[in-house]
Coordinates of N, CA and C and ligand atoms in Angstrom, one line a residue:
X1 N 14.9 25.4 -92.9 CA 15.0 26.8 -92.3 C 15.0 26.8 -90.8
X2 N 15.9 27.5 -90.2 CA 15.9 27.6 -88.7 C 15.4 29.0 -88.3
X3 N 14.2 29.0 -87.7 CA 13.6 30.3 -87.4 C 13.0 30.4 -86.0
X4 N 13.1 31.5 -85.4 CA 12.5 31.8 -84.1 C 11.4 32.8 -84.3
X5 N 10.3 32.6 -83.6 CA 9.2 33.7 -83.6 C 9.3 34.4 -82.2
X6 N 9.3 35.7 -82.3 CA 9.4 36.5 -81.1 C 8.2 37.4 -81.0
X7 N 7.7 37.7 -79.8 CA 6.6 38.6 -79.7 C 5.9 38.3 -78.4
X8 N 5.1 39.3 -77.9 CA 4.5 39.0 -76.6 C 3.4 37.9 -76.7
X9 N 3.0 37.4 -75.5 CA 1.9 36.4 -75.5 C 0.7 37.1 -76.2
X10 N 0.0 36.4 -77.1 CA -1.1 37.0 -77.7 C -0.8 37.6 -79.0
X11 N 0.4 37.6 -79.5 CA 0.8 38.2 -80.7 C 0.4 37.3 -81.9
X12 N 0.0 36.1 -81.6 CA -0.4 35.2 -82.7 C 0.7 34.3 -83.2
X13 N 1.7 34.1 -82.4 CA 2.9 33.3 -82.8 C 2.5 31.9 -83.0
X14 N 1.6 31.3 -82.1 CA 1.2 29.9 -82.2 C 0.5 29.6 -83.5
X15 N -0.5 30.5 -83.9 CA -1.2 30.3 -85.1 C -0.3 30.4 -86.3
X16 N 0.6 31.4 -86.3 CA 1.4 31.6 -87.4 C 2.5 30.5 -87.5
X17 N 2.9 30.1 -86.4 CA 4.0 29.0 -86.4 C 3.5 27.8 -87.1
X18 N 2.2 27.4 -86.8 CA 1.7 26.2 -87.4 C 1.7 26.4 -89.0
X19 N 1.4 27.5 -89.4 CA 1.3 27.8 -90.9 C 2.7 27.8 -91.5
X20 N 3.6 28.5 -90.8 CA 5.0 28.6 -91.3 C 5.6 27.2 -91.3
X21 N 5.4 26.4 -90.3 CA 6.0 25.0 -90.2 C 5.5 24.2 -91.4
X22 N 4.2 24.4 -91.7 CA 3.6 23.6 -92.8 C 4.2 24.1 -94.1
X23 N 4.3 25.4 -94.3 CA 4.7 25.9 -95.6 C 6.2 25.5 -95.9
X24 N 7.0 25.3 -94.9 CA 8.4 25.0 -95.1 C 8.8 23.6 -94.8
X25 N 7.8 22.8 -94.3 CA 8.0 21.4 -94.0 C 9.0 21.2 -92.8
X26 N 8.8 22.1 -91.8 CA 9.7 22.0 -90.7 C 8.8 21.8 -89.4
X27 N 9.4 21.2 -88.3 CA 8.6 21.0 -87.1 C 8.3 22.3 -86.4
X28 N 7.1 22.4 -85.9 CA 6.7 23.6 -85.0 C 7.0 23.2 -83.6
X29 N 7.9 23.9 -83.0 CA 8.3 23.5 -81.6 C 7.8 24.6 -80.6
X30 N 6.8 24.3 -79.9 CA 6.3 25.3 -78.9 C 6.5 24.8 -77.5
X31 N 7.4 25.5 -76.8 CA 7.6 25.1 -75.4 C 6.4 25.2 -74.6
X32 N 5.5 26.2 -74.8 CA 4.3 26.2 -74.0 C 3.4 25.0 -74.3
X33 N 3.3 24.5 -75.6 CA 2.6 23.3 -75.9 C 3.2 22.1 -75.2
X34 N 4.5 22.0 -75.2 CA 5.2 20.8 -74.6 C 4.9 20.8 -73.1
X35 N 4.9 22.0 -72.5 CA 4.6 22.0 -71.0 C 3.1 21.6 -70.8
X36 N 2.2 22.2 -71.6 CA 0.8 21.8 -71.4 C 0.5 20.3 -71.6
X37 N 1.2 19.7 -72.6 CA 1.0 18.3 -72.8 C 1.5 17.5 -71.5
X38 N 2.6 18.0 -71.0 CA 3.2 17.4 -69.8 C 2.3 17.6 -68.5
X39 N 1.6 18.8 -68.5 CA 0.7 19.0 -67.4 C -0.5 18.1 -67.5
X40 N -1.0 18.0 -68.8 CA -2.2 17.1 -69.0 C -1.8 15.6 -68.7
X41 N -0.6 15.2 -69.1 CA -0.2 13.8 -68.9 C 0.4 13.6 -67.5
X42 N 0.3 14.6 -66.6 CA 0.7 14.6 -65.2 C 2.1 14.0 -65.1
X43 N 3.1 14.4 -65.9 CA 4.5 13.9 -65.8 C 5.2 14.8 -64.8
X44 N 6.4 14.3 -64.5 CA 7.2 15.1 -63.5 C 7.5 16.5 -64.0
X45 N 7.8 16.6 -65.3 CA 8.1 17.9 -65.9 C 6.9 18.8 -65.8
X46 N 5.7 18.2 -66.1 CA 4.4 18.9 -66.0 C 4.2 19.5 -64.6
X47 N 4.5 18.6 -63.6 CA 4.3 19.0 -62.2 C 5.2 20.2 -61.8
X48 N 6.4 20.1 -62.3 CA 7.4 21.2 -62.0 C 7.0 22.5 -62.7
X49 N 6.5 22.4 -63.9 CA 6.2 23.6 -64.7 C 4.9 24.3 -64.3
X50 N 3.9 23.5 -63.8 CA 2.5 24.0 -63.6 C 2.4 25.3 -62.8
X51 N 3.1 25.3 -61.6 CA 3.0 26.4 -60.7 C 3.5 27.7 -61.3
X52 N 4.5 27.6 -62.2 CA 5.0 28.8 -62.8 C 4.0 29.2 -63.9
X53 N 3.5 28.3 -64.6 CA 2.6 28.6 -65.7 C 1.3 29.3 -65.2
X54 N 0.8 28.7 -64.1 CA -0.5 29.2 -63.6 C -0.3 30.7 -63.1
X55 N 0.9 31.0 -62.7 CA 1.2 32.4 -62.2 C 1.6 33.3 -63.3
X56 N 1.8 32.8 -64.5 CA 2.3 33.6 -65.6 C 3.8 33.9 -65.5
X57 N 4.5 33.1 -64.7 CA 5.9 33.3 -64.5 C 6.7 32.3 -65.5
X58 N 8.0 32.5 -65.7 CA 8.7 31.6 -66.5 C 9.2 30.4 -65.8
X59 N 9.2 29.3 -66.4 CA 9.8 28.1 -65.9 C 11.3 28.3 -65.9
X60 N 12.0 27.8 -64.9 CA 13.5 28.1 -64.8 C 14.2 27.7 -66.1
X61 N 15.2 28.5 -66.4 CA 16.0 28.3 -67.7 C 16.5 26.9 -67.8
X62 N 17.1 26.3 -66.8 CA 17.7 25.0 -66.9 C 16.7 23.9 -67.3
X63 N 15.5 24.0 -66.8 CA 14.4 23.1 -67.2 C 14.1 23.2 -68.7
X64 N 13.9 24.4 -69.1 CA 13.4 24.7 -70.5 C 14.5 24.3 -71.5
X65 N 15.8 24.7 -71.1 CA 16.9 24.5 -72.1 C 17.1 23.0 -72.3
X66 N 17.1 22.2 -71.2 CA 17.2 20.8 -71.4 C 16.1 20.2 -72.2
X67 N 14.9 20.6 -72.0 CA 13.8 20.1 -72.8 C 13.9 20.5 -74.3
X68 N 14.3 21.7 -74.6 CA 14.5 22.1 -76.0 C 15.7 21.3 -76.6
X69 N 16.7 21.2 -75.9 CA 17.9 20.5 -76.4 C 17.5 19.0 -76.8
X70 N 16.7 18.4 -76.0 CA 16.2 17.0 -76.3 C 15.3 17.1 -77.6
X71 N 14.5 18.1 -77.6 CA 13.5 18.1 -78.8 C 14.3 18.4 -80.1
X72 N 15.3 19.3 -80.0 CA 16.1 19.6 -81.2 C 17.0 18.5 -81.7
X73 N 17.2 17.5 -80.8 CA 18.0 16.4 -81.1 C 17.2 15.3 -81.9
X74 N 15.9 15.5 -82.0 CA 15.1 14.5 -82.7 C 15.3 14.7 -84.2
X75 N 15.1 13.5 -84.9 CA 15.5 13.5 -86.3 C 14.7 14.6 -87.2
X76 N 13.5 14.9 -86.8 CA 12.7 15.8 -87.7 C 13.2 17.2 -87.6
X77 N 14.1 17.5 -86.6 CA 14.5 18.9 -86.4 C 15.9 19.1 -86.9
X78 N 16.5 18.1 -87.6 CA 17.8 18.2 -88.0 C 18.0 19.3 -89.2
X79 N 17.0 19.3 -90.1 CA 17.1 20.2 -91.2 C 16.4 21.6 -91.0
X80 N 15.8 21.8 -89.8 CA 15.2 23.0 -89.5 C 14.1 22.9 -88.5
X81 N 13.6 24.1 -88.1 CA 12.6 24.2 -87.1 C 12.0 25.6 -87.0
X82 N 10.8 25.6 -86.5 CA 10.2 26.9 -86.2 C 9.9 26.9 -84.7
X83 N 10.7 27.7 -83.9 CA 10.6 27.8 -82.5 C 9.6 28.9 -82.1
X84 N 8.7 28.5 -81.2 CA 7.6 29.4 -80.8 C 7.5 29.4 -79.3
X85 N 7.9 30.5 -78.7 CA 7.9 30.6 -77.2 C 9.2 30.3 -76.6
X86 N 10.2 30.1 -77.4 CA 11.6 29.8 -76.9 C 12.5 30.4 -77.9
X87 N 13.6 31.1 -77.5 CA 13.9 31.4 -76.1 C 13.1 32.6 -75.6
X88 N 13.1 32.7 -74.3 CA 12.3 33.8 -73.6 C 13.2 34.6 -72.7
X89 N 14.5 34.2 -72.5 CA 15.4 35.0 -71.7 C 16.8 35.0 -72.4
X90 N 17.6 35.9 -72.0 CA 18.9 36.0 -72.7 C 19.7 34.7 -72.4
X91 N 19.7 34.2 -71.2 CA 20.5 32.9 -71.0 C 19.9 31.8 -71.9
X92 N 18.6 31.7 -72.1 CA 18.1 30.7 -73.0 C 18.6 30.9 -74.4
X93 N 18.6 32.2 -74.8 CA 19.1 32.5 -76.2 C 20.6 32.1 -76.4
X94 N 21.3 32.4 -75.3 CA 22.7 32.1 -75.3 C 23.0 30.6 -75.4
X95 N 22.1 29.8 -74.6 CA 22.3 28.4 -74.6 C 21.9 27.8 -76.0
X96 N 20.9 28.4 -76.6 CA 20.5 27.9 -77.9 C 21.6 28.2 -79.0
X97 N 22.2 29.4 -78.8 CA 23.2 29.7 -79.8 C 24.4 28.7 -79.6
X98 N 24.8 28.4 -78.4 CA 25.9 27.5 -78.2 C 25.5 26.1 -78.8
X99 N 24.3 25.7 -78.6 CA 23.8 24.4 -79.1 C 23.9 24.3 -80.6
X100 N 23.5 25.4 -81.2 CA 23.5 25.4 -82.7 C 24.9 25.6 -83.3
X101 N 25.7 26.3 -82.6 CA 27.1 26.4 -83.0 C 27.7 25.0 -83.0
X102 N 27.4 24.2 -81.9 CA 28.0 22.8 -81.9 C 27.5 22.0 -83.0
X103 N 26.3 22.3 -83.5 CA 25.7 21.5 -84.6 C 26.1 22.1 -86.0
X104 N 26.8 23.2 -85.9 CA 27.2 23.9 -87.1 C 26.0 24.3 -88.0
X105 N 24.9 24.7 -87.3 CA 23.7 25.0 -88.0 C 23.0 26.2 -87.3
X106 N 23.6 27.4 -87.6 CA 23.1 28.6 -86.8 C 21.7 29.0 -87.2
X107 N 21.1 29.8 -86.4 CA 19.8 30.4 -86.7 C 19.9 31.2 -88.0
X108 N 18.8 31.2 -88.7 CA 18.8 32.0 -90.0 C 18.1 33.3 -89.8
X109 N 17.0 33.3 -89.0 CA 16.2 34.5 -88.9 C 15.3 34.5 -87.7
X110 N 15.1 35.7 -87.1 CA 14.2 35.8 -85.9 C 13.1 36.8 -86.4
X111 N 11.8 36.3 -86.4 CA 10.7 37.1 -86.8 C 10.1 37.7 -85.5
X112 N 10.0 39.0 -85.5 CA 9.4 39.7 -84.3 C 8.0 40.1 -84.8
X113 N 6.9 39.7 -84.1 CA 5.6 40.0 -84.4 C 5.2 41.3 -83.6
X114 N 4.8 42.3 -84.3 CA 4.5 43.6 -83.6 C 3.0 43.8 -83.4
X115 N 2.7 44.0 -82.1 CA 1.2 44.2 -81.8 C 1.2 45.0 -80.5
X116 N 0.2 45.9 -80.3 CA 0.2 46.7 -79.1 C -0.4 46.0 -77.9
X117 N -0.1 46.6 -76.7 CA -0.5 46.0 -75.4 C -2.0 45.8 -75.3
X118 N -2.8 46.8 -75.6 CA -4.3 46.6 -75.4 C -4.8 45.5 -76.2
X119 N -4.3 45.4 -77.4 CA -4.8 44.4 -78.3 C -4.5 43.0 -77.8
X120 N -3.3 42.8 -77.3 CA -3.0 41.4 -76.8 C -3.8 41.1 -75.5
X121 N -4.0 42.1 -74.7 CA -4.8 41.8 -73.5 C -6.2 41.4 -73.9
X122 N -6.8 42.1 -74.9 CA -8.1 41.7 -75.4 C -8.1 40.3 -76.0
X123 N -7.1 40.0 -76.8 CA -7.0 38.7 -77.5 C -6.9 37.6 -76.5
X124 N -6.1 37.8 -75.5 CA -5.8 36.7 -74.5 C -6.9 36.4 -73.6
X125 N -7.5 37.5 -73.1 CA -8.6 37.3 -72.1 C -9.8 36.7 -72.7
X126 N -10.0 36.9 -74.1 CA -11.1 36.3 -74.8 C -10.9 34.9 -75.3
X127 N -9.7 34.5 -75.2 CA -9.3 33.2 -75.8 C -9.9 32.0 -75.1
X128 N -10.4 31.0 -75.9 CA -10.9 29.8 -75.3 C -10.2 28.6 -76.0
X129 N -9.7 27.7 -75.2 CA -8.9 26.6 -75.8 C -9.6 25.3 -75.5
X130 N -9.5 24.3 -76.5 CA -10.1 23.0 -76.4 C -9.2 22.2 -75.4
X131 N -9.8 21.6 -74.4 CA -9.1 20.7 -73.5 C -8.5 19.5 -74.2
X132 N -9.2 19.0 -75.3 CA -8.8 17.8 -75.9 C -7.8 18.0 -77.0
X133 N -8.1 18.9 -78.0 CA -7.2 19.0 -79.1 C -6.3 20.3 -79.1
X134 N -6.6 21.2 -78.2 CA -5.8 22.4 -78.1 C -6.2 23.5 -79.1
X135 N -7.3 23.2 -79.9 CA -7.7 24.3 -80.9 C -8.1 25.6 -80.1
X136 N -7.8 26.7 -80.8 CA -8.1 28.0 -80.1 C -9.2 28.8 -80.7
X137 N -10.1 29.3 -79.9 CA -11.2 30.2 -80.4 C -11.1 31.5 -79.7
X138 N -11.9 32.5 -80.1 CA -12.0 33.7 -79.3 C -13.5 34.0 -79.0
X139 N -13.8 34.3 -77.8 CA -15.2 34.5 -77.4 C -15.9 35.5 -78.3
X140 N -15.2 36.5 -78.7 CA -15.9 37.5 -79.6 C -15.5 37.4 -81.0
X141 N -14.2 37.3 -81.3 CA -13.8 37.4 -82.7 C -13.8 36.1 -83.5
X142 N -13.7 35.0 -82.8 CA -13.7 33.7 -83.5 C -14.5 32.7 -82.7
X143 N -15.8 32.9 -82.4 CA -16.5 32.0 -81.5 C -16.8 30.7 -82.2
X144 N -16.9 29.6 -81.4 CA -17.2 28.3 -81.9 C -18.7 28.3 -82.3
X145 N -19.1 27.4 -83.1 CA -20.6 27.3 -83.5 C -21.5 27.2 -82.3
X146 N -21.1 26.2 -81.4 CA -21.8 26.1 -80.2 C -21.0 26.5 -79.0
X147 N -21.5 27.4 -78.2 CA -20.7 27.9 -77.1 C -20.1 26.8 -76.2
X148 N -18.9 26.9 -75.9 CA -18.2 26.0 -75.0 C -17.8 24.7 -75.6
X149 N -18.1 24.5 -77.0 CA -17.8 23.2 -77.6 C -16.9 23.4 -78.8
X150 N -15.8 22.6 -78.9 CA -14.9 22.7 -79.9 C -15.5 22.3 -81.3
X151 N -15.3 23.2 -82.3 CA -15.8 22.9 -83.7 C -15.1 21.7 -84.3
X152 N -13.8 21.5 -83.9 CA -13.0 20.5 -84.5 C -13.2 19.1 -84.0
X153 N -13.3 19.0 -82.6 CA -13.4 17.6 -82.1 C -14.5 17.4 -81.1
X154 N -15.3 18.5 -80.8 CA -16.4 18.3 -79.9 C -16.0 18.4 -78.4
X155 N -14.7 18.7 -78.2 CA -14.2 18.8 -76.8 C -14.7 20.1 -76.1
X156 N -14.4 20.1 -74.8 CA -14.9 21.3 -74.0 C -13.9 22.4 -74.2
X157 N -14.5 23.7 -74.3 CA -13.6 24.8 -74.5 C -13.6 25.5 -73.1
X158 N -12.3 25.9 -72.7 CA -12.2 26.5 -71.4 C -11.2 27.7 -71.6
X159 N -11.2 28.6 -70.6 CA -10.2 29.7 -70.6 C -9.0 29.1 -69.9
X160 N -7.8 29.2 -70.5 CA -6.6 28.6 -69.9 C -6.4 29.4 -68.6
X161 N -5.9 28.7 -67.6 CA -5.7 29.3 -66.3 C -4.8 30.6 -66.4
X162 N -3.9 30.5 -67.4 CA -3.0 31.7 -67.5 C -3.6 32.8 -68.5
X163 N -4.8 32.6 -68.9 CA -5.5 33.7 -69.8 C -6.4 34.6 -69.0
X164 N -6.5 34.4 -67.6 CA -7.3 35.3 -66.9 C -6.6 36.7 -66.8
X165 N -7.3 37.8 -66.6 CA -6.8 39.1 -66.7 C -5.5 39.4 -65.9
X166 N -5.6 39.0 -64.6 CA -4.4 39.2 -63.7 C -3.2 38.5 -64.2
X167 N -3.4 37.3 -64.6 CA -2.2 36.5 -65.1 C -1.7 37.0 -66.4
X168 N -2.6 37.4 -67.3 CA -2.2 38.0 -68.6 C -1.4 39.3 -68.4
X169 N -1.8 40.1 -67.4 CA -1.0 41.4 -67.2 C 0.4 41.0 -66.7
X170 N 0.4 40.0 -65.8 CA 1.7 39.5 -65.3 C 2.6 39.0 -66.4
X171 N 2.0 38.2 -67.3 CA 2.8 37.6 -68.4 C 3.4 38.7 -69.3
X172 N 2.6 39.7 -69.5 CA 3.1 40.8 -70.3 C 4.2 41.6 -69.7
X173 N 4.1 41.7 -68.3 CA 5.2 42.3 -67.6 C 6.4 41.5 -67.6
X174 N 6.3 40.2 -67.5 CA 7.4 39.2 -67.5 C 8.0 39.3 -68.9
X175 N 7.2 39.4 -70.0 CA 7.7 39.5 -71.3 C 8.6 40.8 -71.5
X176 N 8.0 41.9 -71.0 CA 8.8 43.2 -71.1 C 10.1 43.1 -70.4
X177 N 10.1 42.5 -69.2 CA 11.4 42.5 -68.4 C 12.4 41.5 -68.9
X178 N 11.9 40.3 -69.2 CA 12.8 39.1 -69.4 C 13.0 38.8 -70.9
X179 N 12.0 39.0 -71.7 CA 12.1 38.6 -73.1 C 12.4 39.7 -74.1
X180 N 12.0 40.9 -73.8 CA 12.3 42.0 -74.7 C 13.8 42.2 -74.9
X181 N 14.6 42.0 -73.9 CA 16.1 42.2 -74.2 C 16.6 41.3 -75.3
X182 N 15.8 40.2 -75.6 CA 16.2 39.4 -76.8 C 16.2 40.1 -78.1
X183 N 15.3 41.1 -78.2 CA 15.2 41.9 -79.4 C 16.6 42.5 -79.7
X184 N 17.2 43.0 -78.7 CA 18.5 43.6 -78.9 C 19.6 42.6 -79.2
X185 N 19.5 41.5 -78.5 CA 20.4 40.3 -78.7 C 20.4 39.9 -80.1
X186 N 19.2 39.7 -80.7 CA 19.2 39.3 -82.1 C 19.4 40.4 -83.1
X187 N 19.0 41.6 -82.8 CA 19.3 42.7 -83.6 C 20.8 42.9 -83.8
X188 N 21.6 42.8 -82.7 CA 23.0 42.9 -82.8 C 23.6 41.8 -83.7
X189 N 23.0 40.7 -83.8 CA 23.5 39.6 -84.7 C 22.9 39.7 -86.1
X190 N 22.2 40.7 -86.4 CA 21.6 41.0 -87.7 C 20.5 40.0 -88.1
X191 N 19.9 39.4 -87.1 CA 18.9 38.3 -87.4 C 17.4 38.8 -87.3
X192 N 17.2 40.0 -86.8 CA 15.8 40.4 -86.4 C 15.1 41.0 -87.6
X193 N 13.9 40.5 -87.9 CA 13.0 41.0 -88.9 C 11.6 41.2 -88.3
X194 N 10.9 42.3 -88.8 CA 9.6 42.6 -88.2 C 8.5 42.2 -89.1
X195 N 7.4 41.8 -88.5 CA 6.1 41.6 -89.2 C 5.0 42.2 -88.4
X196 N 4.2 43.1 -89.0 CA 3.0 43.7 -88.4 C 2.0 42.6 -88.1
X197 N 1.7 42.4 -86.8 CA 0.8 41.2 -86.5 C -0.6 41.7 -86.2
X198 N -1.1 42.7 -86.8 CA -2.4 43.2 -86.6 C -3.2 43.0 -87.9
X199 N -4.5 43.0 -87.8 CA -5.4 42.7 -89.0 C -5.7 41.3 -89.2
X200 N -6.2 40.9 -90.4 CA -6.6 39.5 -90.7 C -5.4 38.6 -90.5
X201 N -5.8 37.4 -89.9 CA -4.7 36.4 -89.7 C -4.0 36.0 -91.0
X202 N -4.9 35.8 -92.0 CA -4.3 35.4 -93.3 C -3.3 36.4 -93.9
X203 N -3.6 37.7 -93.6 CA -2.7 38.7 -94.1 C -1.3 38.7 -93.3
X204 N -1.5 38.4 -92.0 CA -0.2 38.3 -91.2 C 0.6 37.2 -91.8
X205 N -0.1 36.0 -92.1 CA 0.6 34.9 -92.6 C 1.3 35.2 -93.9
X206 N 0.6 35.9 -94.8 CA 1.2 36.3 -96.1 C 2.5 37.1 -95.8
X207 N 2.4 38.1 -94.9 CA 3.6 38.9 -94.6 C 4.8 38.1 -94.1
X208 N 4.4 37.2 -93.2 CA 5.5 36.4 -92.6 C 6.1 35.4 -93.6
X209 N 5.3 34.8 -94.4 CA 5.8 33.8 -95.4 C 6.6 34.6 -96.5
X210 N 6.1 35.8 -96.8 CA 6.8 36.6 -97.9 C 8.3 36.8 -97.4
X211 N 8.4 37.2 -96.1 CA 9.7 37.5 -95.6 C 10.6 36.3 -95.5
X212 N 9.9 35.2 -95.0 CA 10.7 34.0 -94.8 C 11.2 33.3 -96.1
X213 N 10.4 33.5 -97.2 CA 10.8 32.9 -98.5 C 12.2 33.4 -98.9
X214 N 12.6 34.6 -98.4 CA 13.9 35.1 -98.7 C 15.0 34.2 -98.2
X215 N 14.6 33.5 -97.1 CA 15.6 32.6 -96.4 C 15.6 31.2 -96.8
X216 N 14.5 30.8 -97.6 CA 14.3 29.4 -97.9 C 15.3 29.0 -98.9
X217 N 15.9 27.8 -98.7 CA 16.9 27.4 -99.7 C 16.3 26.4 -100.7
Ligands
LIG301 P1 3.1 30.0 -74.0 O1 2.0 29.1 -74.5 O2 4.2 30.1 -75.0 O3 2.6 31.4 -73.7 O4 3.7 29.4 -72.7 C1 2.9 29.2 -71.5 C2 3.7 29.2 -70.3 O5 4.7 28.1 -70.4 C3 4.5 30.4 -70.0 O6 3.8 31.5 -69.4 C4 5.6 29.9 -69.1 O7 5.2 29.7 -67.8 C5 5.9 28.5 -69.7 N1 6.9 28.7 -70.8 C6 6.8 28.4 -72.1 N2 7.9 28.6 -72.8 C7 8.8 29.0 -71.9 C8 10.2 29.4 -71.9 N3 10.9 29.4 -73.1 N4 10.8 29.7 -70.8 C9 10.2 29.7 -69.6 N5 8.9 29.4 -69.5 C10 8.2 29.0 -70.6

């Protein structure tokens, strides 16, 4: 299955993407995760991306598109993928469409996660991430057993630089201006489907999987 998850930062795309990828046996490809790995590994790509990420701005299209093209060329992505955090601009969507046309393997569905503005601000500013394994907790709604310590690996939990309130508000503004136009782009192509992304995480997963099973071959 070839699927894209769309929705503002904090809509829960990352969490749902992991579950969707597992359910359908496809790779979860998160451009944000790839950038963060590169920042941690202090690669050239990481150095280039970091200043944009810290400010809540988008990394330039040509950098992201090249990176995704390389990732989609790997063997595990030949039969399908779940893209999370890409595309984020119309030129990125256009580039992806061209790439998939060349492979004769077009997108099958775009899932839009619906959640309101105040809810995502609250989710993101309370989010705490493990510096070692990337596991995500929430200071109020999903706290770790010991404050500041990852339940899964014992690593340190921190607030991502881009989860502070100022940066979160900027990320949402960037989403509205640069990414929301994609909703129309995919709607025009008949690919856009909606999932209510509020309430229990498991219920959101059920709704998303229910919808995607219609596309599973
Ligand atoms: P995320 O974890 O998806 O919210 O991504 C974190 C940050 O990585 C974003 O705020 C951007 O700076 C950068 N990023 C991730 N994906 C993209 C993309 N498709 N285009 C541009 N920048 C991106």
